Amino acid sequence: MAPALRLSIRPKQPQRVFCPFSFHFHSQSVGDTHLVSRFENNHEDQAIRKAFDKPWIDAGSSFSSPASVGMFGYSQLQESEDLMRIAQRTVRKCGLIVNRICRSFSPHRSPGPHDPVRNDTKLAFLKCVGMFDRLSDGLCRVIDLAELIRNLHPDPKWIDAANRCHGLLCRYMNTLNTHRDLYNALDSVLNQLPTAHQDPDLFAARAVALQFLRDFHRHGIHLPSSSLKRLVELSDRMLLLGRAFFAGSTEAQHPTHVTKPEARMMGLMFTQSLDFDSRGIAYIDPSEWEAHILLRQHPEESVRRRVWMAQNKSTDEQVSVLEALLKTRNEFARLTGKSNWGQVALEDKMARSPENVMTFLSRLATETRPLALKELSQIQEIKQTHSKDTSSQISPWDRDYYANLLNFRSQTPSSSNLAPYFSVGTCLQGLSRLFSLIYGISFRVESHHAKEVWHESVIKIGVIDEKEGRIGTIYCDLFDRENKSRGAAHYTVLCSRRTDVDDDSSDFQFLPSQAEPLIDDIYPSLSDCELLQVPITKRKGREGTYQRPIVVFSCSFDPPNPASGQPGLLAWSDVETLFHEMGHAMHSMIGQTDYHNVSGTRCPTDLVELPSILMEHFASCTSVLGLFARHYADDRPLDRKAFRDYLAHQTNFKGLETNAQIVMAALDQHYHSDIASLDEFDSTVEYHKIQDRFGLLASVPEASWQTKFGHLHGYGAGYYSYLFDRVIAGKVWQEIFESKALSRESGEKYKEEVLAWGGGRESWEGIGKLLKDPIVEMGGLAAIDRVGSWGLWKDS
């Protein structure tokens, strides 16, 4: 996803699913047969399942494109080379908008007697913010599109064009980040509005303005030229070191080994899968499945320790790269006026400060500890039973092995036995039914032009509100194919935004002369200045016109098989992924605001995972399962006891898993604190300190796992967000939905207090009002501590 031009003039990555752990089962004695029957004669409901499970039946879902239709229906985007033409026209049009902002709102301007904003500071502020948002949206329309194409399009010509387009616009955006006239204009109108913080009607506009101003400051707009030069050097260095660190965190590790006698203890099939040399030794990558199997199932502790050490050992070079990255971030932060990188990363988050994050993690660790210790004692007991070692001490390489022995005792269905009940089509059908019941919003499969999508397997869904009509579009690229990006991701191609106040036809009126270049050396041209044209519509009950959201979510599920008639079937983890991703998509659909910069998922990153994690709770709720968990062949419902037993089996060690995530989040905060500025900073020493402080298992002196923590690259000082939102989602589920998951009243309350605002309202206020908790509503340290006290598990 591109920057909300906050001038977040560094492209924002698509939201990719990351679920460190997810355990829920919610039993309700709700009769769902009558609910399912409500949809049985609904043609649009039945079409959803057929479109995803048996796409070969309806081959007419796409049709030839007329000359006026291109990618996503845009007439300007029919061939790959159109991307660069659009990018160049966008730069010229944005140059006009920049010129208009600077000439209209410069603190040094001399307004005329008929200037509409001469004496109205509020109007001036709103107009200026609206133009910044239009500038941001114009760039992001193309950058977000290019980001999607270069990740999902199968044609190398389109990928190459998207890369060139993306590079051009990002370079232009970088010039805006240090555009002093642009900064002065926005800073001036905000400073003339001393009571802005007291006017709730201005919160969204002020949030947009502050996003831009923060990004200006992060790019050194306030610094003298010598310091600014150093900041640019540090920024480039962070980029290079970040890429090097992340590449190192995922590359093949130094191999470990297993001897033939050791392998035979795992059985014939495992032994035959290995390649032994003349000495009877097989070398294996510690990150591959063979190593994980050894760690979980090999009876010899020495073998498990060898594998674990290989997985948790870093090279000197990898450690040096990480420490250089952390020190560079720290220097960057100090140069911009902050004490450390944590302060830079958290200033616009709900948590606000590193101290608040550590308060949350410490409180959550305290709440989680009793359950985690209880689980650890179970592992200790089974070790005493099975091990020759009379000591009950559990080492890190023991945990998975003895936990596996405990799980083996209970005979539970495997995920593969459940998969026939979770076809892609029935799950999408169930999601539409769920949203219809709780939000009054449903899905409609729509035909599309051939050029509108990048692959024939993409399915277009219209999102329909029962009162407002069509409110947005979701393109589903759910099936695996050759060379497709793996994993799951949510791409925002277009955000909601009010458009009737743009007055873009007046942009040329602010030019002193069309023969002169603009203030950033761009020459205007009526025929060559144009943003990507998007559809606009009226909104029922709202003034003005709006552009509607378009999102894409991508997964890598097994495709349906026309030869056998079998649809794509999902493991339970895939079902959770699907529900999780749809949480992001629906946030984009419902959070339609006047400003693109605070629309939908463009909210604080420690709020953005709340809607998606909450959807995981819905997925495992009995009454919701009744809407979709049916066998693809004969439509019989899933046996609830079997499913309950399966989930119980998966959640045996949720306390220990939570503790491990707390350690990682605390390490992330610690690395981005003042500690990184010390000459003697040693990331391995600090890793052991955090493990010993927060972990339940003693640290191993020889271990240096920290370079495997790839999230330090993309989520520096933000890893806590997943735990934070998981705790809040658990509380929202417990208080609002657990006893009435399919209640329209509950859904509307959540929609109106949280989803509908996007990032255009103080996040603490929305959650506090939803939960009727005045302490949470006020935010700050007290609210942070309250969230930590909720914990994750009611039985802890």
mmCIF file of C-alpha atoms in Angstrom, residues 306-579:
data_model
loop_
_atom_site.group_PDB
_atom_site.id
_atom_site.type_symbol
_atom_site.label_atom_id
_atom_site.label_comp_id
_atom_site.label_asym_id
_atom_site.label_seq_id
_atom_site.Cartn_x
_atom_site.Cartn_y
_atom_site.Cartn_z
ATOM 1 C CA ARG A 306 22.305 -29.656 18.187
ATOM 2 C CA VAL A 307 19.375 -28.733 15.941
ATOM 3 C CA TRP A 308 18.099 -26.008 18.280
ATOM 4 C CA MET A 309 21.533 -24.407 18.523
ATOM 5 C CA ALA A 310 21.819 -24.364 14.727
ATOM 6 C CA GLN A 311 18.448 -22.617 14.548
ATOM 7 C CA ASN A 312 19.390 -20.057 17.203
ATOM 8 C CA LYS A 313 22.949 -19.161 16.273
ATOM 9 C CA SER A 314 23.978 -16.116 14.217
ATOM 10 C CA THR A 315 27.140 -15.366 12.320
ATOM 11 C CA ASP A 316 29.293 -12.417 13.339
ATOM 12 C CA GLU A 317 28.397 -10.724 10.064
ATOM 13 C CA GLN A 318 24.649 -11.042 10.706
ATOM 14 C CA VAL A 319 25.055 -9.615 14.201
ATOM 15 C CA SER A 320 27.121 -6.722 12.857
ATOM 16 C CA VAL A 321 24.450 -5.852 10.283
ATOM 17 C CA LEU A 322 21.699 -5.856 12.925
ATOM 18 C CA GLU A 323 23.683 -3.724 15.338
ATOM 19 C CA ALA A 324 24.590 -1.272 12.583
ATOM 20 C CA LEU A 325 20.891 -0.993 11.673
ATOM 21 C CA LEU A 326 19.869 -0.352 15.280
ATOM 22 C CA LYS A 327 22.617 2.233 15.802
ATOM 23 C CA THR A 328 21.752 3.988 12.538
ATOM 24 C CA ARG A 329 18.093 4.204 13.528
ATOM 25 C CA ASN A 330 19.126 5.627 16.874
ATOM 26 C CA GLU A 331 21.310 8.291 15.279
ATOM 27 C CA PHE A 332 18.507 9.173 12.853
ATOM 28 C CA ALA A 333 16.078 9.571 15.755
ATOM 29 C CA ARG A 334 18.454 11.804 17.705
ATOM 30 C CA LEU A 335 19.103 13.984 14.692
ATOM 31 C CA THR A 336 15.342 14.602 14.302
ATOM 32 C CA GLY A 337 14.998 15.570 17.971
ATOM 33 C CA LYS A 338 13.935 12.252 19.521
ATOM 34 C CA SER A 339 15.815 10.245 22.131
ATOM 35 C CA ASN A 340 15.538 6.925 20.313
ATOM 36 C CA TRP A 341 13.859 5.120 17.432
ATOM 37 C CA GLY A 342 11.030 3.919 19.671
ATOM 38 C CA GLN A 343 9.904 7.524 20.123
ATOM 39 C CA VAL A 344 9.947 8.071 16.357
ATOM 40 C CA ALA A 345 7.929 4.931 15.667
ATOM 41 C CA LEU A 346 5.347 5.393 18.427
ATOM 42 C CA GLU A 347 4.512 9.092 18.379
ATOM 43 C CA ASP A 348 1.414 8.553 16.202
ATOM 44 C CA LYS A 349 0.338 5.221 17.715
ATOM 45 C CA MET A 350 -2.228 4.513 20.416
ATOM 46 C CA ALA A 351 0.562 3.562 22.805
ATOM 47 C CA ARG A 352 2.282 6.929 22.229
ATOM 48 C CA SER A 353 5.602 6.074 23.922
ATOM 49 C CA PRO A 354 8.061 3.213 24.562
ATOM 50 C CA GLU A 355 7.388 3.531 28.293
ATOM 51 C CA ASN A 356 3.691 2.878 27.728
ATOM 52 C CA VAL A 357 4.432 -0.151 25.567
ATOM 53 C CA MET A 358 6.643 -1.636 28.272
ATOM 54 C CA THR A 359 3.883 -0.991 30.830
ATOM 55 C CA PHE A 360 1.497 -2.993 28.657
ATOM 56 C CA LEU A 361 3.959 -5.841 28.083
ATOM 57 C CA SER A 362 4.897 -6.066 31.768
ATOM 58 C CA ARG A 363 1.246 -6.169 32.819
ATOM 59 C CA LEU A 364 0.387 -8.746 30.176
ATOM 60 C CA ALA A 365 3.374 -10.863 31.228
ATOM 61 C CA THR A 366 2.116 -10.811 34.807
ATOM 62 C CA GLU A 367 -1.388 -11.844 33.725
ATOM 63 C CA THR A 368 -0.078 -14.617 31.463
ATOM 64 C CA ARG A 369 2.536 -16.061 33.802
ATOM 65 C CA PRO A 370 0.266 -18.327 35.964
ATOM 66 C CA LEU A 371 -1.133 -20.160 32.947
ATOM 67 C CA ALA A 372 2.284 -20.417 31.274
ATOM 68 C CA LEU A 373 3.837 -21.853 34.463
ATOM 69 C CA LYS A 374 1.009 -24.358 34.719
ATOM 70 C CA GLU A 375 1.695 -25.518 31.161
ATOM 71 C CA LEU A 376 5.415 -25.664 31.841
ATOM 72 C CA SER A 377 4.825 -27.866 34.872
ATOM 73 C CA GLN A 378 2.908 -30.316 32.664
ATOM 74 C CA ILE A 379 5.920 -30.529 30.369
ATOM 75 C CA GLN A 380 8.224 -31.001 33.355
ATOM 76 C CA GLU A 381 6.092 -33.887 34.620
ATOM 77 C CA ILE A 382 6.191 -35.750 31.325
ATOM 78 C CA LYS A 383 9.953 -35.196 31.050
ATOM 79 C CA GLN A 384 10.426 -36.826 34.460
ATOM 80 C CA THR A 385 8.335 -39.764 33.243
ATOM 81 C CA HIS A 386 10.110 -40.279 29.922
ATOM 82 C CA SER A 387 13.644 -39.049 30.476
ATOM 83 C CA LYS A 388 16.630 -40.781 32.079
ATOM 84 C CA ASP A 389 17.492 -37.353 33.488
ATOM 85 C CA THR A 390 15.888 -37.089 36.920
ATOM 86 C CA SER A 391 16.080 -33.303 36.697
ATOM 87 C CA SER A 392 12.812 -31.637 35.806
ATOM 88 C CA GLN A 393 14.510 -28.604 34.270
ATOM 89 C CA ILE A 394 13.183 -27.842 30.808
ATOM 90 C CA SER A 395 15.633 -26.585 28.206
ATOM 91 C CA PRO A 396 14.473 -24.744 25.064
ATOM 92 C CA TRP A 397 15.081 -27.858 22.925
ATOM 93 C CA ASP A 398 12.855 -29.884 25.265
ATOM 94 C CA ARG A 399 9.711 -27.835 24.963
ATOM 95 C CA ASP A 400 8.444 -28.906 21.550
ATOM 96 C CA TYR A 401 9.420 -32.545 22.090
ATOM 97 C CA TYR A 402 7.594 -33.045 25.374
ATOM 98 C CA ALA A 403 4.682 -30.870 24.334
ATOM 99 C CA ASN A 404 4.322 -33.144 21.313
ATOM 100 C CA LEU A 405 4.299 -36.188 23.591
ATOM 101 C CA LEU A 406 1.518 -34.612 25.641
ATOM 102 C CA ASN A 407 -0.519 -33.833 22.557
ATOM 103 C CA PHE A 408 0.018 -37.349 21.211
ATOM 104 C CA ARG A 409 -1.837 -38.766 24.181
ATOM 105 C CA SER A 410 -5.114 -37.269 23.000
ATOM 106 C CA GLN A 411 -6.535 -38.640 19.786
ATOM 107 C CA THR A 412 -7.869 -35.651 17.880
ATOM 108 C CA PRO A 413 -8.820 -35.096 14.246
ATOM 109 C CA SER A 414 -6.141 -33.626 12.030
ATOM 110 C CA SER A 415 -6.601 -30.455 10.025
ATOM 111 C CA SER A 416 -6.758 -32.544 6.847
ATOM 112 C CA ASN A 417 -9.832 -34.355 8.197
ATOM 113 C CA LEU A 418 -11.557 -31.012 8.680
ATOM 114 C CA ALA A 419 -10.595 -29.554 5.286
ATOM 115 C CA PRO A 420 -13.555 -31.056 3.311
ATOM 116 C CA TYR A 421 -15.849 -28.901 5.448
ATOM 117 C CA PHE A 422 -14.003 -25.721 4.557
ATOM 118 C CA SER A 423 -14.016 -25.095 0.828
ATOM 119 C CA VAL A 424 -13.038 -21.615 -0.316
ATOM 120 C CA GLY A 425 -16.540 -21.081 -1.684
ATOM 121 C CA THR A 426 -18.411 -22.105 1.458
ATOM 122 C CA CYS A 427 -16.126 -19.903 3.574
ATOM 123 C CA LEU A 428 -16.713 -16.834 1.374
ATOM 124 C CA GLN A 429 -20.411 -17.630 1.383
ATOM 125 C CA GLY A 430 -20.338 -17.851 5.164
ATOM 126 C CA LEU A 431 -18.544 -14.505 5.444
ATOM 127 C CA SER A 432 -21.209 -12.845 3.312
ATOM 128 C CA ARG A 433 -23.927 -14.394 5.470
ATOM 129 C CA LEU A 434 -22.190 -13.269 8.653
ATOM 130 C CA PHE A 435 -21.790 -9.677 7.453
ATOM 131 C CA SER A 436 -25.385 -9.645 6.251
ATOM 132 C CA LEU A 437 -26.575 -10.602 9.724
ATOM 133 C CA ILE A 438 -24.381 -8.290 11.815
ATOM 134 C CA TYR A 439 -23.785 -5.310 9.475
ATOM 135 C CA GLY A 440 -26.491 -5.486 6.808
ATOM 136 C CA ILE A 441 -23.706 -5.881 4.226
ATOM 137 C CA SER A 442 -23.388 -8.765 1.758
ATOM 138 C CA PHE A 443 -21.313 -9.865 -1.235
ATOM 139 C CA ARG A 444 -22.344 -10.114 -4.861
ATOM 140 C CA VAL A 445 -20.222 -11.879 -7.465
ATOM 141 C CA GLU A 446 -19.922 -9.573 -10.468
ATOM 142 C CA SER A 447 -18.863 -10.119 -14.050
ATOM 143 C CA HIS A 448 -15.779 -8.282 -15.165
ATOM 144 C CA HIS A 449 -14.056 -7.352 -18.397
ATOM 145 C CA ALA A 450 -11.091 -9.483 -19.424
ATOM 146 C CA LYS A 451 -8.662 -6.539 -19.141
ATOM 147 C CA GLU A 452 -10.039 -5.548 -15.753
ATOM 148 C CA VAL A 453 -8.056 -8.236 -13.898
ATOM 149 C CA TRP A 454 -4.497 -9.535 -14.085
ATOM 150 C CA HIS A 455 -5.349 -13.256 -14.065
ATOM 151 C CA GLU A 456 -8.356 -15.296 -15.118
ATOM 152 C CA SER A 457 -8.764 -16.811 -11.635
ATOM 153 C CA VAL A 458 -9.429 -13.403 -10.030
ATOM 154 C CA ILE A 459 -13.037 -13.013 -8.895
ATOM 155 C CA LYS A 460 -14.703 -9.621 -8.520
ATOM 156 C CA ILE A 461 -17.050 -9.059 -5.603
ATOM 157 C CA GLY A 462 -19.352 -6.097 -5.166
ATOM 158 C CA VAL A 463 -19.950 -5.135 -1.540
ATOM 159 C CA ILE A 464 -23.611 -4.267 -1.018
ATOM 160 C CA ASP A 465 -25.077 -2.345 1.912
ATOM 161 C CA GLU A 466 -28.790 -2.984 2.380
ATOM 162 C CA LYS A 467 -29.478 0.744 2.888
ATOM 163 C CA GLU A 468 -26.819 2.444 0.794
ATOM 164 C CA GLY A 469 -26.419 0.039 -2.115
ATOM 165 C CA ARG A 470 -23.027 -0.752 -3.610
ATOM 166 C CA ILE A 471 -20.276 0.635 -1.363
ATOM 167 C CA GLY A 472 -17.068 -0.883 -2.746
ATOM 168 C CA THR A 473 -15.227 -3.625 -4.585
ATOM 169 C CA ILE A 474 -13.107 -6.564 -3.470
ATOM 170 C CA TYR A 475 -11.006 -8.429 -6.021
ATOM 171 C CA CYS A 476 -10.216 -11.920 -4.727
ATOM 172 C CA ASP A 477 -6.962 -13.453 -5.970
ATOM 173 C CA LEU A 478 -7.088 -16.467 -3.687
ATOM 174 C CA PHE A 479 -5.537 -19.380 -5.560
ATOM 175 C CA ASP A 480 -1.915 -20.382 -5.972
ATOM 176 C CA ARG A 481 -0.219 -20.193 -9.360
ATOM 177 C CA GLU A 482 3.297 -20.283 -10.718
ATOM 178 C CA ASN A 483 5.495 -17.333 -9.688
ATOM 179 C CA LYS A 484 2.772 -15.769 -7.553
ATOM 180 C CA SER A 485 3.795 -14.092 -4.284
ATOM 181 C CA ARG A 486 3.213 -16.547 -1.455
ATOM 182 C CA GLY A 487 1.273 -15.883 1.709
ATOM 183 C CA ALA A 488 -1.665 -13.579 2.291
ATOM 184 C CA ALA A 489 -1.903 -9.848 1.765
ATOM 185 C CA HIS A 490 -4.484 -7.060 1.709
ATOM 186 C CA TYR A 491 -3.871 -4.347 -0.893
ATOM 187 C CA THR A 492 -5.768 -1.078 -0.793
ATOM 188 C CA VAL A 493 -5.966 0.007 -4.423
ATOM 189 C CA LEU A 494 -8.258 2.987 -3.775
ATOM 190 C CA CYS A 495 -9.403 4.614 -0.544
ATOM 191 C CA SER A 496 -12.669 6.367 0.146
ATOM 192 C CA ARG A 497 -12.538 10.169 -0.091
ATOM 193 C CA ARG A 498 -14.943 13.049 -0.573
ATOM 194 C CA THR A 499 -14.395 14.551 -4.030
ATOM 195 C CA ASP A 500 -16.930 17.344 -4.638
ATOM 196 C CA VAL A 501 -14.842 19.879 -2.680
ATOM 197 C CA ASP A 502 -11.725 19.358 -4.842
ATOM 198 C CA ASP A 503 -12.362 22.214 -7.297
ATOM 199 C CA ASP A 504 -9.559 20.779 -9.433
ATOM 200 C CA SER A 505 -10.611 22.795 -12.487
ATOM 201 C CA SER A 506 -9.271 25.890 -10.719
ATOM 202 C CA ASP A 507 -5.735 24.548 -10.311
ATOM 203 C CA PHE A 508 -4.495 26.383 -13.433
ATOM 204 C CA GLN A 509 -5.825 29.719 -12.139
ATOM 205 C CA PHE A 510 -3.009 29.838 -9.599
ATOM 206 C CA LEU A 511 -0.279 29.849 -12.250
ATOM 207 C CA PRO A 512 1.403 33.203 -12.873
ATOM 208 C CA SER A 513 2.025 32.047 -16.457
ATOM 209 C CA GLN A 514 1.686 28.757 -18.291
ATOM 210 C CA ALA A 515 4.958 29.554 -20.039
ATOM 211 C CA GLU A 516 6.872 29.454 -16.763
ATOM 212 C CA PRO A 517 7.763 26.304 -14.845
ATOM 213 C CA LEU A 518 6.070 25.509 -11.567
ATOM 214 C CA ILE A 519 7.978 26.081 -8.351
ATOM 215 C CA ASP A 520 9.338 22.525 -8.548
ATOM 216 C CA ASP A 521 10.463 22.801 -12.198
ATOM 217 C CA ILE A 522 7.418 21.124 -13.671
ATOM 218 C CA TYR A 523 5.865 22.719 -16.750
ATOM 219 C CA PRO A 524 2.053 22.705 -16.834
ATOM 220 C CA SER A 525 0.008 21.511 -19.780
ATOM 221 C CA LEU A 526 -3.756 21.226 -19.963
ATOM 222 C CA SER A 527 -3.500 18.079 -22.061
ATOM 223 C CA ASP A 528 -0.874 16.410 -19.886
ATOM 224 C CA CYS A 529 -1.970 17.220 -16.324
ATOM 225 C CA GLU A 530 -4.378 14.585 -15.090
ATOM 226 C CA LEU A 531 -4.766 12.211 -12.179
ATOM 227 C CA LEU A 532 -5.929 8.638 -12.699
ATOM 228 C CA GLN A 533 -9.685 9.015 -13.174
ATOM 229 C CA VAL A 534 -11.778 6.992 -10.717
ATOM 230 C CA PRO A 535 -15.560 6.570 -10.434
ATOM 231 C CA ILE A 536 -17.410 8.818 -7.994
ATOM 232 C CA THR A 537 -20.871 8.339 -6.518
ATOM 233 C CA LYS A 538 -23.332 9.954 -4.143
ATOM 234 C CA ARG A 539 -23.701 8.547 -0.632
ATOM 235 C CA LYS A 540 -27.113 8.128 0.893
ATOM 236 C CA GLY A 541 -27.535 10.450 3.852
ATOM 237 C CA ARG A 542 -24.254 12.273 3.174
ATOM 238 C CA GLU A 543 -23.495 15.507 1.366
ATOM 239 C CA GLY A 544 -21.295 15.525 -1.673
ATOM 240 C CA THR A 545 -19.738 12.845 -3.862
ATOM 241 C CA TYR A 546 -17.231 10.149 -2.922
ATOM 242 C CA GLN A 547 -14.818 7.742 -4.500
ATOM 243 C CA ARG A 548 -15.442 4.220 -3.252
ATOM 244 C CA PRO A 549 -12.835 1.803 -1.898
ATOM 245 C CA ILE A 550 -11.260 -0.906 -4.021
ATOM 246 C CA VAL A 551 -9.238 -3.598 -2.269
ATOM 247 C CA VAL A 552 -7.533 -6.789 -3.346
ATOM 248 C CA PHE A 553 -6.776 -9.652 -1.110
ATOM 249 C CA SER A 554 -4.409 -12.324 -2.160
ATOM 250 C CA CYS A 555 -3.837 -15.831 -0.800
ATOM 251 C CA SER A 556 -2.150 -18.981 -2.074
ATOM 252 C CA PHE A 557 -4.833 -21.620 -1.563
ATOM 253 C CA ASP A 558 -4.998 -24.818 -3.611
ATOM 254 C CA PRO A 559 -7.201 -24.120 -6.655
ATOM 255 C CA PRO A 560 -10.342 -26.145 -7.469
ATOM 256 C CA ASN A 561 -9.858 -29.169 -9.689
ATOM 257 C CA PRO A 562 -12.298 -29.355 -12.626
ATOM 258 C CA ALA A 563 -11.260 -32.937 -13.429
ATOM 259 C CA SER A 564 -12.315 -34.319 -10.050
ATOM 260 C CA GLY A 565 -14.867 -31.625 -9.246
ATOM 261 C CA GLN A 566 -13.144 -30.978 -5.923
ATOM 262 C CA PRO A 567 -13.030 -27.353 -4.800
ATOM 263 C CA GLY A 568 -10.073 -25.730 -3.097
ATOM 264 C CA LEU A 569 -10.091 -27.037 0.478
ATOM 265 C CA LEU A 570 -8.682 -25.175 3.461
ATOM 266 C CA ALA A 571 -6.822 -26.272 6.549
ATOM 267 C CA TRP A 572 -8.052 -24.563 9.697
ATOM 268 C CA SER A 573 -5.110 -22.150 9.650
ATOM 269 C CA ASP A 574 -6.184 -21.150 6.114
ATOM 270 C CA VAL A 575 -9.734 -20.512 7.319
ATOM 271 C CA GLU A 576 -8.364 -18.197 9.992
ATOM 272 C CA THR A 577 -6.230 -16.469 7.366
ATOM 273 C CA LEU A 578 -9.281 -15.938 5.153
ATOM 274 C CA PHE A 579 -11.325 -14.491 8.008
#
